C-alpha cells in the first residue's frame, strides 16, 4: 500500500492545514471590479465559480473586511475579469501588494464598460458583467451571487490563463 503524500485528517483540520491543502488546488485568477461614487475599485479574487447558465450566474466570495465589498453592495453591480497568463502585475496590484490604491490601479490597462458600467478589462480572457442578485454571509466572507448581463474579453482567441497554486502565480 502506498503512503499518503499529505497528512490524513478525519477531524476538522487546523486552519493552517486547510490552507496548505487548498494551496495545492490550482485556481484561475480574476480581478473583480465595480464603480462607486469615488470612482473605480476592485480586488484580486480566486474564489469565483460558475453557478448556472439559466440564467447565467456566477458567485464570488469576498472577505467582509474588503473595501471593495461595500462599494459592490452599494452599486449593485460587479464585473469578473479573468486574467491572461502574462498579467501577474495586475493580480498583484489588485491584491494590494504594490502600494497602488483606488483609481490608480486601473491606470496601466485599457478598460471599458459593458452593460452595468463596472470596469471590464479589454485584454481579459473573459469578462462577466454582473448584477448583484443575492448575498450570503458565511464565516469571514460574503458570497456574492451575480446574474451575468454582459460578456467581454479580448477579441483574440484566449491564450494563456493566470493561475494561483502553491502560493505562486503561473501561466497555463
Ligand atoms: C491570488 C489571490 C487570490 C485572492 N482571492 C481572494 C478572494 O477570492 N476573495 C477575497 O476577498 N480576497 C482575495 N484575495 C485578497 C484580496 O485581493 C486583497 O485582500 C485585496 O487587497 C482586497 O482589496 P480591497 O480591500 O481594496 O477590496 C486574494 C489575493 C490573492 C493574491
PDB file of C-alpha atoms and ligand atoms in Angstrom:
ATOM      1  CA  UNK A   1       0.000   0.000   0.000  1.00  0.00           C
ATOM      2  CA  UNK A   2       1.378   3.465  -0.852  1.00  0.00           C
ATOM      3  CA  UNK A   3       1.843   6.027   1.903  1.00  0.00           C
ATOM      4  CA  UNK A   4      -0.346   9.139   1.697  1.00  0.00           C
ATOM      5  CA  UNK A   5       1.673  12.119   0.495  1.00  0.00           C
ATOM      6  CA  UNK A   6      -0.342  14.523   2.649  1.00  0.00           C
ATOM      7  CA  UNK A   7      -1.321  14.143   6.314  1.00  0.00           C
ATOM      8  CA  UNK A   8      -4.733  12.487   6.513  1.00  0.00           C
ATOM      9  CA  UNK A   9      -7.131  14.262   8.849  1.00  0.00           C
ATOM     10  CA  UNK A  10     -10.534  12.820   9.698  1.00  0.00           C
ATOM     11  CA  UNK A  11     -11.377  15.577  12.186  1.00  0.00           C
ATOM     12  CA  UNK A  12     -11.944  19.242  11.434  1.00  0.00           C
ATOM     13  CA  UNK A  13      -8.472  20.381  10.306  1.00  0.00           C
ATOM     14  CA  UNK A  14      -6.493  23.262  11.726  1.00  0.00           C
ATOM     15  CA  UNK A  15      -6.883  26.399   9.605  1.00  0.00           C
ATOM     16  CA  UNK A  16      -3.215  26.217   8.549  1.00  0.00           C
ATOM     17  CA  UNK A  17      -3.613  22.619   7.321  1.00  0.00           C
ATOM     18  CA  UNK A  18      -6.759  23.580   5.450  1.00  0.00           C
ATOM     19  CA  UNK A  19      -4.884  26.448   3.785  1.00  0.00           C
ATOM     20  CA  UNK A  20      -1.990  24.097   2.852  1.00  0.00           C
ATOM     21  CA  UNK A  21      -4.440  21.658   1.258  1.00  0.00           C
ATOM     22  CA  UNK A  22      -6.241  24.489  -0.563  1.00  0.00           C
ATOM     23  CA  UNK A  23      -2.869  25.837  -1.765  1.00  0.00           C
ATOM     24  CA  UNK A  24      -2.478  22.624  -3.775  1.00  0.00           C
ATOM     25  CA  UNK A  25      -5.579  23.457  -5.799  1.00  0.00           C
ATOM     26  CA  UNK A  26      -4.919  25.473  -8.962  1.00  0.00           C
ATOM     27  CA  UNK A  27      -7.333  28.394  -9.312  1.00  0.00           C
ATOM     28  CA  UNK A  28      -7.921  30.878 -12.091  1.00  0.00           C
ATOM     29  CA  UNK A  29      -7.132  34.453 -11.062  1.00  0.00           C
ATOM     30  CA  UNK A  30      -9.706  37.213 -11.567  1.00  0.00           C
ATOM     31  CA  UNK A  31      -9.983  40.928 -10.873  1.00  0.00           C
ATOM     32  CA  UNK A  32     -13.467  41.816  -9.600  1.00  0.00           C
ATOM     33  CA  UNK A  33     -14.342  45.456 -10.251  1.00  0.00           C
ATOM     34  CA  UNK A  34     -17.126  47.915  -9.628  1.00  0.00           C
ATOM     35  CA  UNK A  35     -17.902  51.594  -9.984  1.00  0.00           C
ATOM     36  CA  UNK A  36     -18.637  53.750  -6.940  1.00  0.00           C
ATOM     37  CA  UNK A  37     -19.076  57.434  -6.130  1.00  0.00           C
ATOM     38  CA  UNK A  38     -15.295  57.723  -5.595  1.00  0.00           C
ATOM     39  CA  UNK A  39     -14.543  56.035  -8.927  1.00  0.00           C
ATOM     40  CA  UNK A  40     -13.448  52.551  -9.968  1.00  0.00           C
ATOM     41  CA  UNK A  41     -12.357  49.960  -7.389  1.00  0.00           C
ATOM     42  CA  UNK A  42     -11.544  46.259  -7.433  1.00  0.00           C
ATOM     43  CA  UNK A  43      -9.793  43.309  -5.862  1.00  0.00           C
ATOM     44  CA  UNK A  44      -7.980  40.158  -6.957  1.00  0.00           C
ATOM     45  CA  UNK A  45     -10.032  37.017  -6.302  1.00  0.00           C
ATOM     46  CA  UNK A  46      -9.697  33.288  -6.900  1.00  0.00           C
ATOM     47  CA  UNK A  47     -12.892  32.327  -5.029  1.00  0.00           C
ATOM     48  CA  UNK A  48     -15.059  32.600  -8.140  1.00  0.00           C
ATOM     49  CA  UNK A  49     -17.311  29.920  -9.626  1.00  0.00           C
ATOM     50  CA  UNK A  50     -19.975  29.390 -12.234  1.00  0.00           C
ATOM     51  CA  UNK A  51     -23.377  28.702 -10.649  1.00  0.00           C
ATOM     52  CA  UNK A  52     -25.842  28.259 -13.537  1.00  0.00           C
ATOM     53  CA  UNK A  53     -26.346  29.022 -17.237  1.00  0.00           C
ATOM     54  CA  UNK A  54     -30.105  29.579 -16.889  1.00  0.00           C
ATOM     55  CA  UNK A  55     -29.925  32.422 -16.160  1.00  0.00           C
ATOM     56  CA  UNK A  56     -26.136  32.829 -16.437  1.00  0.00           C
ATOM     57  CA  UNK A  57     -24.975  33.197 -12.840  1.00  0.00           C
ATOM     58  CA  UNK A  58     -21.619  33.334 -11.044  1.00  0.00           C
ATOM     59  CA  UNK A  59     -20.512  33.620  -7.440  1.00  0.00           C
ATOM     60  CA  UNK A  60     -17.607  35.440  -5.819  1.00  0.00           C
ATOM     61  CA  UNK A  61     -16.547  35.037  -2.169  1.00  0.00           C
ATOM     62  CA  UNK A  62     -15.305  38.354  -0.798  1.00  0.00           C
ATOM     63  CA  UNK A  63     -13.811  38.902   2.659  1.00  0.00           C
ATOM     64  CA  UNK A  64     -16.097  41.018   4.844  1.00  0.00           C
ATOM     65  CA  UNK A  65     -13.070  43.259   5.502  1.00  0.00           C
ATOM     66  CA  UNK A  66     -12.593  44.037   1.789  1.00  0.00           C
ATOM     67  CA  UNK A  67     -13.054  47.711   0.946  1.00  0.00           C
ATOM     68  CA  UNK A  68     -14.401  46.736  -2.470  1.00  0.00           C
ATOM     69  CA  UNK A  69     -17.257  44.734  -0.923  1.00  0.00           C
ATOM     70  CA  UNK A  70     -19.117  47.779   0.394  1.00  0.00           C
ATOM     71  CA  UNK A  71     -18.797  49.529  -2.961  1.00  0.00           C
ATOM     72  CA  UNK A  72     -20.170  46.483  -4.832  1.00  0.00           C
ATOM     73  CA  UNK A  73     -23.115  46.295  -2.438  1.00  0.00           C
ATOM     74  CA  UNK A  74     -23.876  49.993  -2.839  1.00  0.00           C
ATOM     75  CA  UNK A  75     -23.627  49.912  -6.651  1.00  0.00           C
ATOM     76  CA  UNK A  76     -25.358  46.533  -7.040  1.00  0.00           C
ATOM     77  CA  UNK A  77     -23.028  45.601  -9.904  1.00  0.00           C
ATOM     78  CA  UNK A  78     -19.636  43.974 -10.459  1.00  0.00           C
ATOM     79  CA  UNK A  79     -17.515  42.610 -13.282  1.00  0.00           C
ATOM     80  CA  UNK A  80     -15.382  39.448 -13.003  1.00  0.00           C
ATOM     81  CA  UNK A  81     -12.306  39.839 -15.230  1.00  0.00           C
ATOM     82  CA  UNK A  82     -10.389  36.584 -15.760  1.00  0.00           C
ATOM     83  CA  UNK A  83      -6.695  37.370 -16.166  1.00  0.00           C
ATOM     84  CA  UNK A  84      -4.428  36.256 -19.013  1.00  0.00           C
ATOM     85  CA  UNK A  85      -1.256  34.375 -18.137  1.00  0.00           C
ATOM     86  CA  UNK A  86       1.041  37.371 -18.545  1.00  0.00           C
ATOM     87  CA  UNK A  87      -0.885  39.678 -16.184  1.00  0.00           C
ATOM     88  CA  UNK A  88       0.693  38.806 -12.850  1.00  0.00           C
ATOM     89  CA  UNK A  89       1.327  42.530 -12.338  1.00  0.00           C
ATOM     90  CA  UNK A  90      -2.386  43.350 -12.390  1.00  0.00           C
ATOM     91  CA  UNK A  91      -3.117  40.480  -9.979  1.00  0.00           C
ATOM     92  CA  UNK A  92      -0.569  41.898  -7.532  1.00  0.00           C
ATOM     93  CA  UNK A  93      -1.806  45.468  -7.925  1.00  0.00           C
ATOM     94  CA  UNK A  94      -5.413  44.474  -7.130  1.00  0.00           C
ATOM     95  CA  UNK A  95      -4.247  42.296  -4.227  1.00  0.00           C
ATOM     96  CA  UNK A  96      -2.814  45.460  -2.599  1.00  0.00           C
ATOM     97  CA  UNK A  97       0.768  44.186  -2.973  1.00  0.00           C
ATOM     98  CA  UNK A  98       2.151  47.158  -4.910  1.00  0.00           C
ATOM     99  CA  UNK A  99       1.004  50.098  -2.768  1.00  0.00           C
ATOM    100  CA  UNK A 100      -1.322  51.338  -5.527  1.00  0.00           C
ATOM    101  CA  UNK A 101      -4.873  52.225  -4.445  1.00  0.00           C
ATOM    102  CA  UNK A 102      -8.238  53.153  -5.967  1.00  0.00           C
ATOM    103  CA  UNK A 103      -8.387  54.643  -9.474  1.00  0.00           C
ATOM    104  CA  UNK A 104      -4.604  54.374  -9.893  1.00  0.00           C
ATOM    105  CA  UNK A 105      -4.951  50.566 -10.056  1.00  0.00           C
ATOM    106  CA  UNK A 106      -6.676  50.972 -13.421  1.00  0.00           C
ATOM    107  CA  UNK A 107      -4.141  53.336 -14.989  1.00  0.00           C
ATOM    108  CA  UNK A 108      -1.906  50.836 -16.813  1.00  0.00           C
ATOM    109  CA  UNK A 109      -4.568  48.859 -18.757  1.00  0.00           C
ATOM    110  CA  UNK A 110      -7.478  49.525 -21.136  1.00  0.00           C
ATOM    111  CA  UNK A 111     -10.921  49.147 -19.572  1.00  0.00           C
ATOM    112  CA  UNK A 112     -14.403  49.584 -20.999  1.00  0.00           C
ATOM    113  CA  UNK A 113     -17.972  49.489 -19.717  1.00  0.00           C
ATOM    114  CA  UNK A 114     -20.210  46.640 -20.871  1.00  0.00           C
ATOM    115  CA  UNK A 115     -23.822  46.662 -19.578  1.00  0.00           C
ATOM    116  CA  UNK A 116     -23.607  47.697 -15.924  1.00  0.00           C
ATOM    117  CA  UNK A 117     -20.794  50.247 -16.065  1.00  0.00           C
ATOM    118  CA  UNK A 118     -18.426  48.124 -13.942  1.00  0.00           C
ATOM    119  CA  UNK A 119     -14.924  48.173 -15.486  1.00  0.00           C
ATOM    120  CA  UNK A 120     -14.263  45.356 -17.973  1.00  0.00           C
ATOM    121  CA  UNK A 121     -10.612  44.619 -18.785  1.00  0.00           C
ATOM    122  CA  UNK A 122     -10.071  44.783 -22.552  1.00  0.00           C
ATOM    123  CA  UNK A 123      -7.411  42.057 -22.501  1.00  0.00           C
ATOM    124  CA  UNK A 124      -9.275  39.684 -20.179  1.00  0.00           C
ATOM    125  CA  UNK A 125      -9.588  36.001 -21.061  1.00  0.00           C
ATOM    126  CA  UNK A 126     -13.279  36.654 -20.340  1.00  0.00           C
ATOM    127  CA  UNK A 127     -15.209  39.393 -18.526  1.00  0.00           C
ATOM    128  CA  UNK A 128     -18.509  38.581 -16.803  1.00  0.00           C
ATOM    129  CA  UNK A 129     -20.522  41.738 -16.174  1.00  0.00           C
ATOM    130  CA  UNK A 130     -22.983  41.094 -13.340  1.00  0.00           C
ATOM    131  CA  UNK A 131     -25.931  42.470 -11.432  1.00  0.00           C
ATOM    132  CA  UNK A 132     -25.790  41.508  -7.775  1.00  0.00           C
ATOM    133  CA  UNK A 133     -28.867  39.353  -7.100  1.00  0.00           C
ATOM    134  CA  UNK A 134     -28.099  37.793  -3.684  1.00  0.00           C
ATOM    135  CA  UNK A 135     -25.527  37.784  -0.898  1.00  0.00           C
ATOM    136  CA  UNK A 136     -24.947  35.251   1.870  1.00  0.00           C
ATOM    137  CA  UNK A 137     -22.619  35.581   4.837  1.00  0.00           C
ATOM    138  CA  UNK A 138     -20.529  32.501   5.601  1.00  0.00           C
ATOM    139  CA  UNK A 139     -17.807  32.691   8.260  1.00  0.00           C
ATOM    140  CA  UNK A 140     -15.390  35.523   7.369  1.00  0.00           C
ATOM    141  CA  UNK A 141     -16.684  36.017   3.814  1.00  0.00           C
ATOM    142  CA  UNK A 142     -19.759  37.184   1.909  1.00  0.00           C
ATOM    143  CA  UNK A 143     -20.810  35.122  -1.093  1.00  0.00           C
ATOM    144  CA  UNK A 144     -21.970  37.469  -3.832  1.00  0.00           C
ATOM    145  CA  UNK A 145     -24.266  35.966  -6.448  1.00  0.00           C
ATOM    146  CA  UNK A 146     -24.237  37.783  -9.770  1.00  0.00           C
ATOM    147  CA  UNK A 147     -26.527  37.417 -12.751  1.00  0.00           C
ATOM    148  CA  UNK A 148     -24.392  37.838 -15.865  1.00  0.00           C
ATOM    149  CA  UNK A 149     -25.883  40.590 -18.027  1.00  0.00           C
ATOM    150  CA  UNK A 150     -22.913  41.250 -20.314  1.00  0.00           C
ATOM    151  CA  UNK A 151     -19.839  39.405 -21.603  1.00  0.00           C
ATOM    152  CA  UNK A 152     -16.496  40.782 -22.769  1.00  0.00           C
ATOM    153  CA  UNK A 153     -12.859  39.927 -23.169  1.00  0.00           C
ATOM    154  CA  UNK A 154     -10.008  40.041 -25.646  1.00  0.00           C
ATOM    155  CA  UNK A 155     -11.015  39.822 -29.301  1.00  0.00           C
ATOM    156  CA  UNK A 156      -8.220  37.325 -29.982  1.00  0.00           C
ATOM    157  CA  UNK A 157      -8.743  33.644 -29.109  1.00  0.00           C
ATOM    158  CA  UNK A 158      -7.748  33.046 -25.485  1.00  0.00           C
ATOM    159  CA  UNK A 159      -4.046  32.427 -24.968  1.00  0.00           C
ATOM    160  CA  UNK A 160      -2.728  31.500 -21.562  1.00  0.00           C
ATOM    161  CA  UNK A 161      -4.611  31.978 -18.275  1.00  0.00           C
ATOM    162  CA  UNK A 162      -3.152  33.119 -14.974  1.00  0.00           C
ATOM    163  CA  UNK A 163      -3.494  30.579 -12.162  1.00  0.00           C
ATOM    164  CA  UNK A 164      -2.518  30.625  -8.483  1.00  0.00           C
ATOM    165  CA  UNK A 165      -1.077  27.435  -6.998  1.00  0.00           C
ATOM    166  CA  UNK A 166       1.268  26.658  -4.094  1.00  0.00           C
ATOM    167  CA  UNK A 167       1.157  30.390  -3.220  1.00  0.00           C
ATOM    168  CA  UNK A 168       2.555  31.484  -6.571  1.00  0.00           C
ATOM    169  CA  UNK A 169       1.321  32.635  -9.975  1.00  0.00           C
ATOM    170  CA  UNK A 170       1.753  30.520 -13.132  1.00  0.00           C
ATOM    171  CA  UNK A 171       0.600  30.839 -16.734  1.00  0.00           C
ATOM    172  CA  UNK A 172      -1.175  27.804 -18.200  1.00  0.00           C
TER     173      UNK A 172
HETATM  174  C1  LIG B   1      -4.096  35.046  -5.531  1.00  0.00           C
HETATM  175  C2  LIG B   1      -5.016  35.824  -4.634  1.00  0.00           C
HETATM  176  C3  LIG B   1      -6.340  35.454  -4.535  1.00  0.00           C
HETATM  177  C4  LIG B   1      -7.225  36.161  -3.715  1.00  0.00           C
HETATM  178  N1  LIG B   1      -8.526  35.763  -3.667  1.00  0.00           N
HETATM  179  C5  LIG B   1      -9.395  36.459  -2.891  1.00  0.00           C
HETATM  180  C6  LIG B   1     -10.774  36.102  -2.881  1.00  0.00           C
HETATM  181  O1  LIG B   1     -11.217  35.180  -3.570  1.00  0.00           O
HETATM  182  N2  LIG B   1     -11.603  36.843  -2.093  1.00  0.00           N
HETATM  183  C7  LIG B   1     -11.153  37.884  -1.328  1.00  0.00           C
HETATM  184  O2  LIG B   1     -11.960  38.512  -0.622  1.00  0.00           O
HETATM  185  N3  LIG B   1      -9.849  38.251  -1.328  1.00  0.00           N
HETATM  186  C8  LIG B   1      -8.976  37.569  -2.101  1.00  0.00           C
HETATM  187  N4  LIG B   1      -7.656  37.932  -2.137  1.00  0.00           N
HETATM  188  C9  LIG B   1      -7.215  39.053  -1.306  1.00  0.00           C
HETATM  189  C10 LIG B   1      -7.582  40.423  -1.894  1.00  0.00           C
HETATM  190  O3  LIG B   1      -7.182  40.539  -3.246  1.00  0.00           O
HETATM  191  C11 LIG B   1      -6.905  41.522  -1.075  1.00  0.00           C
HETATM  192  O4  LIG B   1      -7.254  41.378   0.275  1.00  0.00           O
HETATM  193  C12 LIG B   1      -7.225  42.902  -1.562  1.00  0.00           C
HETATM  194  O5  LIG B   1      -6.241  43.756  -1.021  1.00  0.00           O
HETATM  195  C13 LIG B   1      -8.593  43.411  -1.114  1.00  0.00           C
HETATM  196  O6  LIG B   1      -8.671  44.746  -1.556  1.00  0.00           O
HETATM  197  P1  LIG B   1      -9.781  45.763  -1.049  1.00  0.00           P
HETATM  198  O7  LIG B   1      -9.740  45.770   0.448  1.00  0.00           O
HETATM  199  O8  LIG B   1      -9.372  47.043  -1.674  1.00  0.00           O
HETATM  200  O9  LIG B   1     -11.101  45.250  -1.562  1.00  0.00           O
HETATM  201  C14 LIG B   1      -6.761  37.246  -2.954  1.00  0.00           C
HETATM  202  C15 LIG B   1      -5.413  37.627  -3.051  1.00  0.00           C
HETATM  203  C16 LIG B   1      -4.550  36.925  -3.887  1.00  0.00           C
HETATM  204  C17 LIG B   1      -3.105  37.344  -4.002  1.00  0.00           C
END
